[in-house]
PDB file of C-alpha atoms in Angstrom:
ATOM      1  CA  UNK F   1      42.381 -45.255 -22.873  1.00 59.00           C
ATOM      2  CA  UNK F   2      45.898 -45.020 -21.569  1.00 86.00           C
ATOM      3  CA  UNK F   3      45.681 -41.666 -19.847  1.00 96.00           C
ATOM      4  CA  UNK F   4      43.205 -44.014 -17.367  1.00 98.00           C
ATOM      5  CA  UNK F   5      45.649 -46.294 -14.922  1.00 98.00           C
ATOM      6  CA  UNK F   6      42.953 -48.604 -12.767  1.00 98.00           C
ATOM      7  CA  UNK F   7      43.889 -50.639 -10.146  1.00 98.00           C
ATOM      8  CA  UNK F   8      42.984 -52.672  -6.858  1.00 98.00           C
ATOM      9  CA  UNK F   9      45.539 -52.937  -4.569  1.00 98.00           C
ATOM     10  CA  UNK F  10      45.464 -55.760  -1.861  1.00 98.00           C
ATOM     11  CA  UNK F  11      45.953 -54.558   1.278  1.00 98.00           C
ATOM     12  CA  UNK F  12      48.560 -57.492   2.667  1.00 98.00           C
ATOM     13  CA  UNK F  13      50.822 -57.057  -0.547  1.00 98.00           C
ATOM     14  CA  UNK F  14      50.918 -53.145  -0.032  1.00 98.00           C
ATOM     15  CA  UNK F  15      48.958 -49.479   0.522  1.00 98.00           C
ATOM     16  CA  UNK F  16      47.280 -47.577  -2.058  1.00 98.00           C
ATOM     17  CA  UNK F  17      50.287 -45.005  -3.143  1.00 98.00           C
ATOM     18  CA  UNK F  18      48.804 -41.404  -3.930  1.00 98.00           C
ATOM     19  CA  UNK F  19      52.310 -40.341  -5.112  1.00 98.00           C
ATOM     20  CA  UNK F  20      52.140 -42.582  -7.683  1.00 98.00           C
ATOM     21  CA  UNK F  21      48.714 -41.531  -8.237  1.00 98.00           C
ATOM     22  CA  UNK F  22      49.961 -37.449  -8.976  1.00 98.00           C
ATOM     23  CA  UNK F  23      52.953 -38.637 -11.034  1.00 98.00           C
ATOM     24  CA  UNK F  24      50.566 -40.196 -13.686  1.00 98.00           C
ATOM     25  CA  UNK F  25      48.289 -37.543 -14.154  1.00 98.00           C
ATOM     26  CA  UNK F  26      50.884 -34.898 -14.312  1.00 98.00           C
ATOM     27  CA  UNK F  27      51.268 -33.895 -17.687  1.00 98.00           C
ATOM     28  CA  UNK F  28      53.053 -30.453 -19.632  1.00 98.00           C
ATOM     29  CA  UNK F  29      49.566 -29.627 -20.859  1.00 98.00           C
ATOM     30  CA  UNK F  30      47.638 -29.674 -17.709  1.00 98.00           C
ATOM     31  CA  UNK F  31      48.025 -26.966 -14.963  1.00 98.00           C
ATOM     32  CA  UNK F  32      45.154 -28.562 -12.923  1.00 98.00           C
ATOM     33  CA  UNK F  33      45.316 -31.213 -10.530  1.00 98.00           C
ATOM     34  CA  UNK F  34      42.950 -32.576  -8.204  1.00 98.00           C
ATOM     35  CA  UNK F  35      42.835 -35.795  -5.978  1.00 98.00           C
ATOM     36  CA  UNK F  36      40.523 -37.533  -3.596  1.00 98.00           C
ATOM     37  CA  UNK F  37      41.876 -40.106  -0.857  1.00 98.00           C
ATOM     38  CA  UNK F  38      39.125 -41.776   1.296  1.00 98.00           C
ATOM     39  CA  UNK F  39      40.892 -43.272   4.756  1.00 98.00           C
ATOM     40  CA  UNK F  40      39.204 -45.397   7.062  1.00 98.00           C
ATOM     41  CA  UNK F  41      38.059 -42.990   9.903  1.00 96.00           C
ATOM     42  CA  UNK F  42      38.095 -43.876  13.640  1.00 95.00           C
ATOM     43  CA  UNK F  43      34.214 -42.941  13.725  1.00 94.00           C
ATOM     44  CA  UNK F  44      31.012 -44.067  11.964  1.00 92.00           C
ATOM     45  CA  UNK F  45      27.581 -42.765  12.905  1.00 90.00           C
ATOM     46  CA  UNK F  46      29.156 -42.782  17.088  1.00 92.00           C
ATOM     47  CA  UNK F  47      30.065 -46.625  16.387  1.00 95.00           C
ATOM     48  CA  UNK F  48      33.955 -46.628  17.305  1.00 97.00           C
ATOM     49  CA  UNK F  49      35.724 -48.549  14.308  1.00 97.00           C
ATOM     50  CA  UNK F  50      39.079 -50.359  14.141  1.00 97.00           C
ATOM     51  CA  UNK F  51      39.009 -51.138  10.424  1.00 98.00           C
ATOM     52  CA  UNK F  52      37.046 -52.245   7.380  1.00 98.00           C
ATOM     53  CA  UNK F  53      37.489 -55.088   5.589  1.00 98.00           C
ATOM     54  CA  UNK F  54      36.847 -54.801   1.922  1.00 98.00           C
ATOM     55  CA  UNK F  55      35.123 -56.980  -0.086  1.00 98.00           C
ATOM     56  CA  UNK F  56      35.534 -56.474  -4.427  1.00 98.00           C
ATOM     57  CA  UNK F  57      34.525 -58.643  -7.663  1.00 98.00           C
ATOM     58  CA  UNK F  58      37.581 -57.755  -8.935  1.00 98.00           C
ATOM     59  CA  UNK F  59      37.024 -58.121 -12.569  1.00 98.00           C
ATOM     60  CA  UNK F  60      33.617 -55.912 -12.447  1.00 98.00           C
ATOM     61  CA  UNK F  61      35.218 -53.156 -10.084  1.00 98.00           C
ATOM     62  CA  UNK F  62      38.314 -53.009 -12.960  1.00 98.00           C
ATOM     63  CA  UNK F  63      35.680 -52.834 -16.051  1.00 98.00           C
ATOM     64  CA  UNK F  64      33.540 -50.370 -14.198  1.00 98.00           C
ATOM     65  CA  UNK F  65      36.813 -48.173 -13.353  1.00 98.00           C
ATOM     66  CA  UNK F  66      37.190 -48.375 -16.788  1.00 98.00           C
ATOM     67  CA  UNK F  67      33.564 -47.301 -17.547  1.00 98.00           C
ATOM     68  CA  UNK F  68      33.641 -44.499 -14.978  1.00 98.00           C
ATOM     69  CA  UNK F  69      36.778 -43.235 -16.958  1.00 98.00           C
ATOM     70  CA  UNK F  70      35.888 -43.007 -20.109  1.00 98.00           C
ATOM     71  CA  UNK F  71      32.416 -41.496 -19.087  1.00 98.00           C
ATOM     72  CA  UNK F  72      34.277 -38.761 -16.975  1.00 98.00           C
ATOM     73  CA  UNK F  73      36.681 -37.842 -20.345  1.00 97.00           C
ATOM     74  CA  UNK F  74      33.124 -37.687 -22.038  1.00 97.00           C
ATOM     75  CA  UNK F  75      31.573 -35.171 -19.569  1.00 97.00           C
ATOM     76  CA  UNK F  76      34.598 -32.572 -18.804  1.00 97.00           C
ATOM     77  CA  UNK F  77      35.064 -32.165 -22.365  1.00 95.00           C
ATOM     78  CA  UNK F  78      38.771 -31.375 -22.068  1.00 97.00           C
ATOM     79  CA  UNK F  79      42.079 -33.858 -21.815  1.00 98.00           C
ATOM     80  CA  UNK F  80      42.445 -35.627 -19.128  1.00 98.00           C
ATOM     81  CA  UNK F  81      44.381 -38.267 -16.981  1.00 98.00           C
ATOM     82  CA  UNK F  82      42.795 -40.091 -14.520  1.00 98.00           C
ATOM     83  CA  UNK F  83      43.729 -42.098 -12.007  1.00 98.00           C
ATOM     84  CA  UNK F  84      41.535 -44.881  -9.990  1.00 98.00           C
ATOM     85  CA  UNK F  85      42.386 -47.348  -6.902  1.00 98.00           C
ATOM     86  CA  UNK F  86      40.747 -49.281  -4.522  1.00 98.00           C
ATOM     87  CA  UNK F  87      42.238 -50.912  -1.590  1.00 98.00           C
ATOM     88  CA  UNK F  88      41.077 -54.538  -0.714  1.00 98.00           C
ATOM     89  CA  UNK F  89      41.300 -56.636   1.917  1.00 98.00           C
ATOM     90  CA  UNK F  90      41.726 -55.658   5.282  1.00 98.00           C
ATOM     91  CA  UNK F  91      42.637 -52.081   6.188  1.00 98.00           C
ATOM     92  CA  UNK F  92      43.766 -50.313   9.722  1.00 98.00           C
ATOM     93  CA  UNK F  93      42.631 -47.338  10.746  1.00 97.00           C
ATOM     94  CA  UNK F  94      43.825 -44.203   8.380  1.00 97.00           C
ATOM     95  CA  UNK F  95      44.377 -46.396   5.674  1.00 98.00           C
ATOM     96  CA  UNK F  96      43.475 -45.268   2.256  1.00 98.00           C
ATOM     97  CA  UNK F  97      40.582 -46.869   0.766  1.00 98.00           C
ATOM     98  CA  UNK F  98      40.323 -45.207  -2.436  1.00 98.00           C
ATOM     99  CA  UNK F  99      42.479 -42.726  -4.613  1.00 98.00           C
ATOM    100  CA  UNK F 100      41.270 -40.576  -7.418  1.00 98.00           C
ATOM    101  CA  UNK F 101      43.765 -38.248  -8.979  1.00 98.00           C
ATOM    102  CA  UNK F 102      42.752 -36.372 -12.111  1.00 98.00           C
ATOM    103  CA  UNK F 103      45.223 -33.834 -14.240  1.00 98.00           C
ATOM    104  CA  UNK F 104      43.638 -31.385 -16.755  1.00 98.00           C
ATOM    105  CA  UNK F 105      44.078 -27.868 -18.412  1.00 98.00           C
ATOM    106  CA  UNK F 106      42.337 -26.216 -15.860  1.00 98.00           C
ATOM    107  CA  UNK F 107      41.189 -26.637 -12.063  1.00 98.00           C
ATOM    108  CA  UNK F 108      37.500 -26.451 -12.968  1.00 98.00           C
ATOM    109  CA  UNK F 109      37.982 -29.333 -15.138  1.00 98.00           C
ATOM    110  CA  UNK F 110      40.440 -31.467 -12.688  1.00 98.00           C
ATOM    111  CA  UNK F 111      37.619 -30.628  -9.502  1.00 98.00           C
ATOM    112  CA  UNK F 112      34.956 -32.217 -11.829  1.00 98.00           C
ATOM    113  CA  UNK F 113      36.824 -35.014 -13.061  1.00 98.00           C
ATOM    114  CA  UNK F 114      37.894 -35.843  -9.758  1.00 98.00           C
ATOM    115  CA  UNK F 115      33.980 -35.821  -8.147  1.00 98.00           C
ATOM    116  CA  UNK F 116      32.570 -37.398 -10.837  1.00 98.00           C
ATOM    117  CA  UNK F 117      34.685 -40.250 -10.509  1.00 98.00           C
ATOM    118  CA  UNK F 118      34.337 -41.102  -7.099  1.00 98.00           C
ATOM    119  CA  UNK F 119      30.808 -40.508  -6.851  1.00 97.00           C
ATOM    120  CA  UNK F 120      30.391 -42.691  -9.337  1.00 97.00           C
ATOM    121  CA  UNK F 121      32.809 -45.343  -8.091  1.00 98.00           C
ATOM    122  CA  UNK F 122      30.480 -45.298  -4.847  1.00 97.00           C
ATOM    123  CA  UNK F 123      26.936 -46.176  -6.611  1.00 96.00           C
ATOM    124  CA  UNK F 124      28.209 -48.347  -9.184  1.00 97.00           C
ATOM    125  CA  UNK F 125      31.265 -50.475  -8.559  1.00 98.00           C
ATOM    126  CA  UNK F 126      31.087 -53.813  -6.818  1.00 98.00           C
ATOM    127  CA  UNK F 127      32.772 -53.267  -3.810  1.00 98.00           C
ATOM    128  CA  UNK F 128      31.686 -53.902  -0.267  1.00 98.00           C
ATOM    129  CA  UNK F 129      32.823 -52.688   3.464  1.00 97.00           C
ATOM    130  CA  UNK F 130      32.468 -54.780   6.468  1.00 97.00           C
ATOM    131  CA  UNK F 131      33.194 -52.165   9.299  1.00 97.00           C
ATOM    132  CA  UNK F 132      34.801 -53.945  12.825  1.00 98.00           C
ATOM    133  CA  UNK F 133      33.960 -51.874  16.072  1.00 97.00           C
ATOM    134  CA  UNK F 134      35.960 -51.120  19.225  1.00 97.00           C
ATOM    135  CA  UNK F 135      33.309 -53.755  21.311  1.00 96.00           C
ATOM    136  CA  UNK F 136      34.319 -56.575  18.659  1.00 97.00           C
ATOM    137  CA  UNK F 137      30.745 -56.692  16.810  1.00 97.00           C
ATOM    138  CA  UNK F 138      31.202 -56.262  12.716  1.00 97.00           C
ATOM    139  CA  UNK F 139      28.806 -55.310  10.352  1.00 95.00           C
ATOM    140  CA  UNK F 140      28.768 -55.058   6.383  1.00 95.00           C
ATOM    141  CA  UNK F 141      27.593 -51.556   4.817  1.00 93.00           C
ATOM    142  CA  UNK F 142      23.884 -50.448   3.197  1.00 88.00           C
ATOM    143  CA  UNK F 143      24.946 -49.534   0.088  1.00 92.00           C
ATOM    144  CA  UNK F 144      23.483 -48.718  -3.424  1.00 94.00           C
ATOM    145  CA  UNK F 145      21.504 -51.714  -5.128  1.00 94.00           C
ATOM    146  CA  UNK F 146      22.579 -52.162  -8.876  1.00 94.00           C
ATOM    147  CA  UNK F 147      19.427 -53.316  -9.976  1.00 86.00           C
ATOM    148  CA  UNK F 148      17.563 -50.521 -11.659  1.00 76.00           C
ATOM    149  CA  UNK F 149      14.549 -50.847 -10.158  1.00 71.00           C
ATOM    150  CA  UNK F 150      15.880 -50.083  -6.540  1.00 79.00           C
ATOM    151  CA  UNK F 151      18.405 -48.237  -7.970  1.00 76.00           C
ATOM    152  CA  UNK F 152      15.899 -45.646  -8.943  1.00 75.00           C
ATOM    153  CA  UNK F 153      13.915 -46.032  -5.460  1.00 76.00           C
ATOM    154  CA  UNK F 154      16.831 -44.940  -3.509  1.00 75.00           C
ATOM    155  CA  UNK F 155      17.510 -41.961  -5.619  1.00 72.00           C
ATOM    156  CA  UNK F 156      14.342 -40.720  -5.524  1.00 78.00           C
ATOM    157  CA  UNK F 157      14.071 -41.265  -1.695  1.00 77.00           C
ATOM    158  CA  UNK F 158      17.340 -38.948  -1.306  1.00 70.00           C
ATOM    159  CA  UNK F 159      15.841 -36.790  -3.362  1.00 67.00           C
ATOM    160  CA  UNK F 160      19.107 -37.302  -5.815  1.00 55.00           C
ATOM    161  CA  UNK F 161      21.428 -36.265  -4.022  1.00 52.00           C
ATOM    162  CA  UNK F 162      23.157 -39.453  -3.010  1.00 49.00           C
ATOM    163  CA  UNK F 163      22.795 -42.027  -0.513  1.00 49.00           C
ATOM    164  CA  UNK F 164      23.368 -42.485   3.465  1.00 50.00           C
ATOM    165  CA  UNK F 165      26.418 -44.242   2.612  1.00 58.00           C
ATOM    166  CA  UNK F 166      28.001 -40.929   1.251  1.00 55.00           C
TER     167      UNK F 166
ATOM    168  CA  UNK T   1      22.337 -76.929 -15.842  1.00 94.00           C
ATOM    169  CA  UNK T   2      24.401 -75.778 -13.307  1.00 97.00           C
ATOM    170  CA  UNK T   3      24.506 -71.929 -12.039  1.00 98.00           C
ATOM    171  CA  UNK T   4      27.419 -71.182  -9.458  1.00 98.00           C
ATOM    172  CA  UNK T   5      26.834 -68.413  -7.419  1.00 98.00           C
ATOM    173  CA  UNK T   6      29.768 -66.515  -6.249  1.00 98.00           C
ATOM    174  CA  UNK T   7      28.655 -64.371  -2.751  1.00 98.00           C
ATOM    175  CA  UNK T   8      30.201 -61.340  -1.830  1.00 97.00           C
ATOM    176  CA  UNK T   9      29.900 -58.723   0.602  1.00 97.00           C
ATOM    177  CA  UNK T  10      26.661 -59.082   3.568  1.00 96.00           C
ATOM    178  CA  UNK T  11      25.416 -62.820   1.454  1.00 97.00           C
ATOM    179  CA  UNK T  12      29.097 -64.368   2.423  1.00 95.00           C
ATOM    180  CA  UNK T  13      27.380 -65.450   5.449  1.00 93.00           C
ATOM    181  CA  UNK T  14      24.854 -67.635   3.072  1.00 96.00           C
ATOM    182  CA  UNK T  15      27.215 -70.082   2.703  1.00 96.00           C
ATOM    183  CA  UNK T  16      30.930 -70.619   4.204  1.00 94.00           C
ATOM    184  CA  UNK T  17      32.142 -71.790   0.928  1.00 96.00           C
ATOM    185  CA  UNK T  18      31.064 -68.363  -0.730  1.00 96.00           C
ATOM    186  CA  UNK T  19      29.110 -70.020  -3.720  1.00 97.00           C
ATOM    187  CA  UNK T  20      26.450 -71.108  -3.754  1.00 98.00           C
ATOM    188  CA  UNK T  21      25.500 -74.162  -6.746  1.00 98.00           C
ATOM    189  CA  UNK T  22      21.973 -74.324  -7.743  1.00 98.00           C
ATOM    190  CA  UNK T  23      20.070 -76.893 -10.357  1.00 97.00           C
ATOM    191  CA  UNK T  24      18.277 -74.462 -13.037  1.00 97.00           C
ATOM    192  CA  UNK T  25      16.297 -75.186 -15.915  1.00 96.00           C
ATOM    193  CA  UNK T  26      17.643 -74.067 -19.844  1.00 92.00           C
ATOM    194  CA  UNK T  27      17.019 -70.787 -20.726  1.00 92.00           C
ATOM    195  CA  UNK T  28      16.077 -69.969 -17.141  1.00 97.00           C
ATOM    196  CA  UNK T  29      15.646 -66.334 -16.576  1.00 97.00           C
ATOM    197  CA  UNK T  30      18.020 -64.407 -13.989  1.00 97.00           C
ATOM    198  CA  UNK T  31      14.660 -62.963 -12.138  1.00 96.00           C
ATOM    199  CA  UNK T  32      13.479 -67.222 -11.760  1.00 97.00           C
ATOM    200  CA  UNK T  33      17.180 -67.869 -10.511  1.00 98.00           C
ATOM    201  CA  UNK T  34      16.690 -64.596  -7.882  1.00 97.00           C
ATOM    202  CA  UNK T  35      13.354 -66.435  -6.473  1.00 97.00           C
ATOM    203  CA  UNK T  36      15.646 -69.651  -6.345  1.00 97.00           C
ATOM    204  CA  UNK T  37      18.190 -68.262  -4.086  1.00 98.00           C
ATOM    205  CA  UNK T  38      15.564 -67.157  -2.233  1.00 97.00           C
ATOM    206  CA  UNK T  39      14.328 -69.972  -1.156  1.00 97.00           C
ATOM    207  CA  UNK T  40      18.063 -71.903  -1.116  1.00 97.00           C
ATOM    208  CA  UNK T  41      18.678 -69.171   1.523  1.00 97.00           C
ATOM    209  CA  UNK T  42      15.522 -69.054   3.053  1.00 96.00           C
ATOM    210  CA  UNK T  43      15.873 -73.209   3.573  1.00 96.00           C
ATOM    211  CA  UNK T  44      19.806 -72.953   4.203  1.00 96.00           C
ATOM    212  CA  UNK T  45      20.321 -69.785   5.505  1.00 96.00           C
ATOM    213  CA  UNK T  46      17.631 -67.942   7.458  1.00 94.00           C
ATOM    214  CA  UNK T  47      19.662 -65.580   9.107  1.00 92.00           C
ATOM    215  CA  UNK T  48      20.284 -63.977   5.924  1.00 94.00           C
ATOM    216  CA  UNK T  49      17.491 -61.372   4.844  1.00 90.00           C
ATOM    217  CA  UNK T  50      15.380 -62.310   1.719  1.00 93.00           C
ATOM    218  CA  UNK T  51      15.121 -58.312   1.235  1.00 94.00           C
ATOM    219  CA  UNK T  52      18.595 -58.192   0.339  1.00 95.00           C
ATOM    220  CA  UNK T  53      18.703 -60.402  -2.031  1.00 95.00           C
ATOM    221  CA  UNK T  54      15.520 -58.892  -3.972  1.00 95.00           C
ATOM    222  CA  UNK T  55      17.976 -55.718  -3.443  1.00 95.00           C
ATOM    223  CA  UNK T  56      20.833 -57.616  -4.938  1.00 97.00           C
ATOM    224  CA  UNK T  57      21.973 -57.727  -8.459  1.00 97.00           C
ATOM    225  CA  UNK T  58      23.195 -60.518 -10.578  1.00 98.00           C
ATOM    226  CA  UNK T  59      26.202 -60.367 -12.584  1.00 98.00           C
ATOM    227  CA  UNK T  60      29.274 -61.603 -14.627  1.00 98.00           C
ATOM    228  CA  UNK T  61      32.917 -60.750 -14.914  1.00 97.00           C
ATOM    229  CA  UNK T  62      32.016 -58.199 -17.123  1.00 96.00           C
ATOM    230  CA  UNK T  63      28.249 -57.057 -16.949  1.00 97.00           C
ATOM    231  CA  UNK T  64      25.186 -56.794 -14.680  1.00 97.00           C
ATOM    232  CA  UNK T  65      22.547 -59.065 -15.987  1.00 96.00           C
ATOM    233  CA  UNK T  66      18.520 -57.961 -15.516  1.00 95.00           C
ATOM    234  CA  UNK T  67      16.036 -60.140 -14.508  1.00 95.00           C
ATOM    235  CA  UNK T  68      14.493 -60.700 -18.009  1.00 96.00           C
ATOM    236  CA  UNK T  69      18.131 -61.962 -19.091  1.00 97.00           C
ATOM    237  CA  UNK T  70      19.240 -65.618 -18.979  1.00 97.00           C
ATOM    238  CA  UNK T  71      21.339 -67.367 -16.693  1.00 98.00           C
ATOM    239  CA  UNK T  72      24.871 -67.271 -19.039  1.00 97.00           C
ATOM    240  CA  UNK T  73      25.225 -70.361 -20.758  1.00 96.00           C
ATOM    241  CA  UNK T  74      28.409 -71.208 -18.315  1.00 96.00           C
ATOM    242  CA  UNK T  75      26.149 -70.708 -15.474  1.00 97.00           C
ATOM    243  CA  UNK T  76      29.131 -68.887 -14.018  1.00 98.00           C
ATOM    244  CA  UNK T  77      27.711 -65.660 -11.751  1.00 98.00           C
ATOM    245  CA  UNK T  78      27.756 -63.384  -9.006  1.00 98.00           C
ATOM    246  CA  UNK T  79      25.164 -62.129  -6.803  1.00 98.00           C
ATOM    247  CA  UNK T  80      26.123 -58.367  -6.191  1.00 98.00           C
ATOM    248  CA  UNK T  81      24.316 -56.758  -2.943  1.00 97.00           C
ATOM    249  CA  UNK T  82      24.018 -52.876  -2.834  1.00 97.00           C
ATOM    250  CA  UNK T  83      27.295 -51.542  -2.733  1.00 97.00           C
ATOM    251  CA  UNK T  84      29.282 -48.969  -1.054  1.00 95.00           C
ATOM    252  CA  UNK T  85      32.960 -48.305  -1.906  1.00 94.00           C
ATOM    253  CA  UNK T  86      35.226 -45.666  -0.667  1.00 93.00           C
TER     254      UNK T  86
END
């Protein structure tokens, strides 16, 4: 759909740009906006981090960004623009991660957009974060298996309401 | 044939060149390949956990492949461990 823009953005070449992100979505017709920007954040269950080093299967991530999309214009039932990026590579400290920006009529309809998208970008696309701590040790993420069978485990262990990765 | 494993996130440390090349029957089934990387790890690379990969998926460029599916007929694939994004 070309009201969806997906991208990954390596983090070497350049940083994910959220002003980019609110110029595509904005649109005559829509008086809502809403955007989400995860940054890499200094702290991480009382583990000091220095970065994250992300870890994609590029082609995956871009068809599920593409998936995620069109399911989102399916489920807010109203036009839509929608914006999805994913840094990879290595990032600092405060660097953005991830950008959702969605543009619709209405605010109700931009809010949803917006959380659906990124909640679904964090169960389902193939991405992975090694986190490196202030005492030099690394570690890689639990995440959210994609095989069904675990898949429906873990949701029923959190009782649906997501995982311990956020 | 031939099925090249690409690793990614937590099973990069099964193997510096981050694929891993296994012999598999025809028509093998992705859940037989699974128990073969099993025990390629468990022989190659113990300090990996065998839990994560029964937690892992298996995939292409373009889908995620069940365990009652066949290995592609390129034999080209990725093993996928949980994920966690943003």
């Amino acid at each position: 759909m070309e009201n969806l823009h997906v991208e990954i953005v390596d983090r070497s070449e350049a940083k994910l740009n959220v002003a980019a992100a609110l110029e595509f979505v904005a649109d005559p017709r829509f008086g809502g906006i809403a955007n989400f920007v995860g940054r890499v954040r200094e702290f991480n269950r009382d583990r000091e981090v220095t970065g994250i080093t992300y870890d994609l299967f590029e082609p995956l991530v871009l068809k599920t960004f593409r998936e995620i999309g069109a399911r989102t214009l399916a489920e807010v039932g109203a036009p839509l623009k929608l914006w999805i990026a994913h840094a990879q590579g290595d990032l600092g400290l405060g660097d953005p991660a991830v950008v959702v920006a969605a543009g619709t009529p209405h605010r109700d309809e931009a809010f949803r957009a917006c959380r659906l998208t990124i909640e679904a970008l964090k169960h389902e696309a193939p991405i992975w974060k090694q986190e490196h701590y202030a005492d030099g040790d690394s570690a890689w993420s639990e995440g959210c298996s994609l095989c069904d069978e675990h898949r429906e485990a873990e949701r029923a262990a959190a009782g649906f309401h997501g995982t311990d990765h956020g | 044939m031939k099925a090249r494993i690409l690793l990614h996130g937590a099973l990069r440390e099964a193997d510096p060149a981050g694929r891993i090349e296994l012999d598999v029957p025809a028509g093998c089934s992705i859940g037989e390949l699974r128990e073969r990387l099993v025990a390629h790890v468990r022989e190659h690379a113990p300090g990996v956990g065998e839990d994560l990969l029964r937690r892992s998926a298996f995939g292409t460029r373009e889908t995620i492949l069940h365990d009652h599916e066949p290995v592609p007929e390129d034999g080209e694939l990725a093993v996928l461990p949980p994920v966690g994004g943003g």
